[in-house]
Short mmCIF file of C-alpha atoms in Angstrom, two decimals:
data_model
loop_
_atom_site.label_atom_id
_atom_site.label_comp_id
_atom_site.label_asym_id
_atom_site.label_seq_id
_atom_site.Cartn_x
_atom_site.Cartn_y
_atom_site.Cartn_z
CA MET A 214 0.00 0.00 0.00
CA ASN A 215 2.86 2.39 0.83
CA GLU A 216 4.46 1.82 -2.58
CA SER A 217 1.18 2.09 -4.50
CA LEU A 218 0.28 5.36 -2.71
CA PHE A 219 3.76 6.66 -3.47
CA GLN A 220 3.48 5.73 -7.13
CA PHE A 221 0.04 7.32 -7.37
CA VAL A 222 1.38 10.67 -6.11
CA ASN A 223 4.79 10.51 -7.78
CA GLN A 224 3.37 9.63 -11.21
CA PHE A 225 2.47 13.30 -11.69
CA ALA A 226 6.05 14.51 -11.13
CA GLY A 227 7.67 15.69 -14.32
CA SER A 228 4.40 16.16 -16.20
CA ASN A 229 3.75 19.87 -15.52
CA GLY A 230 6.48 22.45 -14.96
CA TYR A 231 4.35 24.69 -12.75
CA LEU A 232 3.22 21.80 -10.56
CA ASP A 233 6.80 20.48 -10.36
CA GLU A 234 8.06 23.91 -9.29
CA ALA A 235 5.32 24.33 -6.67
CA MET A 236 5.90 20.86 -5.22
CA THR A 237 9.66 21.37 -5.16
CA ILE A 238 9.13 24.61 -3.23
CA PHE A 239 6.77 22.82 -0.85
CA ALA A 240 9.26 19.97 -0.37
CA GLU A 241 12.36 22.07 0.15
CA LYS A 242 11.57 25.71 0.98
CA LEU A 243 8.19 25.90 2.73
CA VAL A 244 9.78 24.81 6.00
CA TRP A 245 11.56 28.20 6.03
CA VAL A 246 8.18 29.93 6.00
CA MET A 247 7.23 27.91 9.08
CA ILE A 248 10.48 28.85 10.80
CA GLY A 249 9.83 32.48 9.87
CA ILE A 250 6.39 32.32 11.45
CA MET A 251 7.94 31.00 14.67
CA VAL A 252 10.52 33.80 14.68
CA VAL A 253 7.81 36.41 14.14
CA LEU A 254 5.74 34.88 16.94
CA TRP A 255 8.70 35.05 19.30
CA PHE A 256 9.50 38.66 18.42
CA THR A 257 5.93 39.85 19.01
CA GLY A 258 6.94 39.81 22.66
CA LYS A 259 3.58 38.33 23.67
CA LEU A 260 4.00 35.50 26.15
CA GLU A 261 1.42 33.24 24.46
CA ASN A 262 3.20 33.61 21.10
CA GLN A 263 6.57 33.02 22.74
CA ARG A 264 5.13 29.90 24.37
CA ILE A 265 4.16 28.63 20.89
CA ALA A 266 7.67 29.20 19.57
CA PHE A 267 9.32 27.74 22.68
CA ASN A 268 7.12 24.62 22.72
CA SER A 269 7.62 24.20 18.98
CA VAL A 270 11.39 24.21 19.37
CA LEU A 271 11.24 21.72 22.26
CA THR A 272 8.88 19.47 20.34
CA ALA A 273 11.03 19.57 17.20
CA MET A 274 14.21 18.81 19.14
CA LEU A 275 12.60 15.86 20.90
CA ALA A 276 10.93 14.46 17.79
CA LEU A 277 13.95 14.89 15.52
CA GLY A 278 16.24 13.37 18.13
CA ILE A 279 14.05 10.30 18.44
CA GLY A 280 13.47 10.06 14.69
CA MET A 281 17.06 10.57 13.56
CA PHE A 282 18.92 8.71 16.27
CA VAL A 283 16.52 5.95 17.34
CA ILE A 284 13.75 5.16 14.86
CA GLY A 285 15.60 5.90 11.60
CA PRO A 286 18.64 3.71 12.29
CA MET A 287 16.50 1.00 13.89
CA ILE A 288 14.08 0.69 10.96
CA ASP A 289 16.58 1.66 8.23
CA HIS A 290 13.89 1.90 5.54
CA PRO A 291 15.23 2.74 2.05
CA ARG A 292 14.08 5.83 0.20
CA PRO A 293 11.77 5.37 -2.80
CA PHE A 294 14.50 6.14 -5.34
CA VAL A 295 16.66 3.37 -3.87
CA SER A 296 14.09 0.60 -4.24
CA LEU A 297 11.81 1.85 -7.05
CA THR A 298 11.90 3.66 -10.35
CA VAL A 299 10.71 7.17 -9.50
CA ASN A 300 10.29 10.60 -11.02
CA GLN A 301 12.81 12.24 -8.69
CA LEU A 302 12.76 16.04 -8.87
CA VAL A 303 15.31 16.78 -6.13
CA THR A 304 18.57 15.12 -5.19
CA HIS A 305 18.89 13.47 -1.81
CA ASP A 306 21.26 11.17 0.03
CA ALA A 307 20.20 7.53 0.25
CA ASP A 308 19.95 7.64 4.06
CA PRO A 309 17.00 6.02 5.89
CA SER A 310 13.67 7.56 4.93
CA PHE A 311 11.50 6.65 7.92
CA PRO A 312 10.41 8.89 9.50
CA SER A 313 10.69 11.92 7.23
CA ASP A 314 12.85 14.54 8.99
CA HIS A 315 11.16 17.39 7.11
CA SER A 316 7.71 16.12 8.06
CA THR A 317 8.74 15.43 11.64
CA PHE A 318 10.06 18.98 11.97
CA ALA A 319 7.13 20.67 10.22
CA PHE A 320 4.45 18.74 12.09
CA SER A 321 6.31 19.34 15.37
CA LEU A 322 5.96 23.07 14.87
CA ALA A 323 2.34 22.67 13.79
CA PHE A 324 1.11 20.40 16.59
CA ALA A 325 2.95 22.37 19.28
CA ALA A 326 1.32 25.55 17.96
CA LEU A 327 -2.10 23.90 17.74
CA LEU A 328 -1.98 22.94 21.41
CA VAL A 329 -1.45 26.58 22.41
CA LYS A 330 -3.33 28.62 19.80
CA ARG A 331 -5.76 26.94 17.42
CA ARG A 332 -5.70 29.42 14.51
CA ILE A 333 -1.92 29.49 14.22
CA GLY A 334 -1.86 25.71 14.63
CA ILE A 335 -4.31 25.14 11.78
CA LEU A 336 -2.26 27.37 9.47
CA MET A 337 0.89 25.49 10.46
CA LEU A 338 -0.82 22.12 9.93
CA ALA A 339 -1.78 23.19 6.41
CA LEU A 340 1.84 24.17 5.68
CA ALA A 341 3.19 20.95 7.19
CA SER A 342 0.76 18.92 5.08
CA LEU A 343 1.96 20.66 1.92
CA ILE A 344 5.54 19.85 2.89
CA GLY A 345 4.65 16.17 3.40
CA ILE A 346 2.82 15.93 0.07
CA GLY A 347 5.73 17.70 -1.61
CA ARG A 348 8.26 15.24 -0.17
CA VAL A 349 6.33 12.33 -1.68
CA PHE A 350 5.67 14.11 -4.98
CA VAL A 351 9.36 14.92 -5.60
CA GLY A 352 10.31 11.28 -4.98
CA VAL A 353 12.30 11.37 -1.74
CA HIS A 354 9.76 9.89 0.71
CA PHE A 355 7.05 7.28 0.91
CA PRO A 356 3.67 8.38 2.30
CA PHE A 357 4.23 6.30 5.45
CA ASP A 358 7.51 8.19 6.05
CA VAL A 359 5.46 11.39 6.20
CA LEU A 360 2.75 9.80 8.35
CA GLY A 361 5.42 8.38 10.67
CA GLY A 362 6.95 11.84 11.09
CA MET A 363 3.49 13.26 11.70
CA ALA A 364 2.68 10.65 14.37
CA LEU A 365 6.04 11.13 16.08
CA ALA A 366 5.54 14.90 16.09
CA LEU A 367 2.05 14.55 17.56
CA ILE A 368 3.27 12.31 20.37
CA CYS A 369 6.17 14.64 21.16
CA ALA A 370 3.92 17.71 21.06
CA PHE A 371 1.63 16.10 23.63
CA ILE A 372 4.63 15.20 25.81
CA VAL A 373 5.91 18.78 25.72
CA HIS A 374 2.40 20.11 26.36
CA ILE A 375 1.85 17.76 29.31
CA LEU A 376 5.23 18.73 30.79
CA HIS A 377 4.52 22.48 30.51
CA ARG A 378 4.91 22.98 34.27
CA GLN A 379 8.39 21.49 34.12
CA THR A 380 9.39 23.56 31.07
CA GLU A 381 7.82 26.84 32.25
CA PRO A 382 10.97 27.99 34.14
CA ALA A 383 13.05 27.56 30.99
CA LEU A 384 10.48 29.51 28.95
CA LYS A 385 10.44 32.31 31.51
CA TRP A 386 14.23 32.44 31.55
CA CYS A 387 14.30 32.69 27.71
CA VAL A 388 11.70 35.45 27.83
CA ARG A 389 13.71 37.36 30.47
CA VAL A 390 16.87 37.09 28.38
CA TYR A 391 14.96 38.23 25.28
CA ARG A 392 13.46 41.22 27.11
CA LYS A 393 16.82 42.27 28.53
CA ALA A 394 18.49 41.91 25.14
CA THR A 395 15.78 44.04 23.51
CA PHE A 396 15.61 46.54 26.40
CA GLN A 397 11.96 45.76 27.20
CA ARG A 398 10.46 46.14 30.63
CA GLN A 399 9.80 42.98 32.56
CA ALA A 400 6.11 42.10 32.62
#
C-alpha cells in the first residue's frame, strides 16, 4: 500500500512544470516559511506567542532526536528512489527515509502551535501537510515516512504540552533574556 500510494502521487512529477516547481518549493523551501512564522511569533513579545515558539522548538528537538537517532537507524527503511523507479525532482542522500525529517520537523511546529493557539496551529498544519505531500511528490519519501513523522511529532507535542509545568521555568528564563536583550520592561 505504501508503494502504491507513493506511485500514485509521484506519477504526476515531471508532467507539468508549474506543478513540479510548486511541489519542489513545498518539499524544500516551505519549511523556512514555518520557521519564519515561529521567529515572528517570538518577536511579538507576547508571552502566548513566545510559548508557541518555545514549545515548537522543544517538540522539534525531541521528535527529531528520536526520529534521527533511534527510529531511523532502527528501521533503516530505504528511500523510494533506492528501491523503485521514481520521477525524482530533487537530489537526496540515500539515508534512511522513515520517519521523514522534514515532516517530523514541520508537524512538530504545527502540533505544538495547535496545542497553544488553534488558529496558528491550523495554518501550520496546512503548511506541514503541503511539505509532506511535496516530499512524496518529488520522490524522496514514501507516504508512510510522512505519516510516521506526523505521528512522532504529535506524540512529542503532547509530551511537551503535558510537561509544561516542568518547562515553564526555561520559557520564563528565555523570555527574560529576550526582554533584557531588547531593552523591554519585565512584565
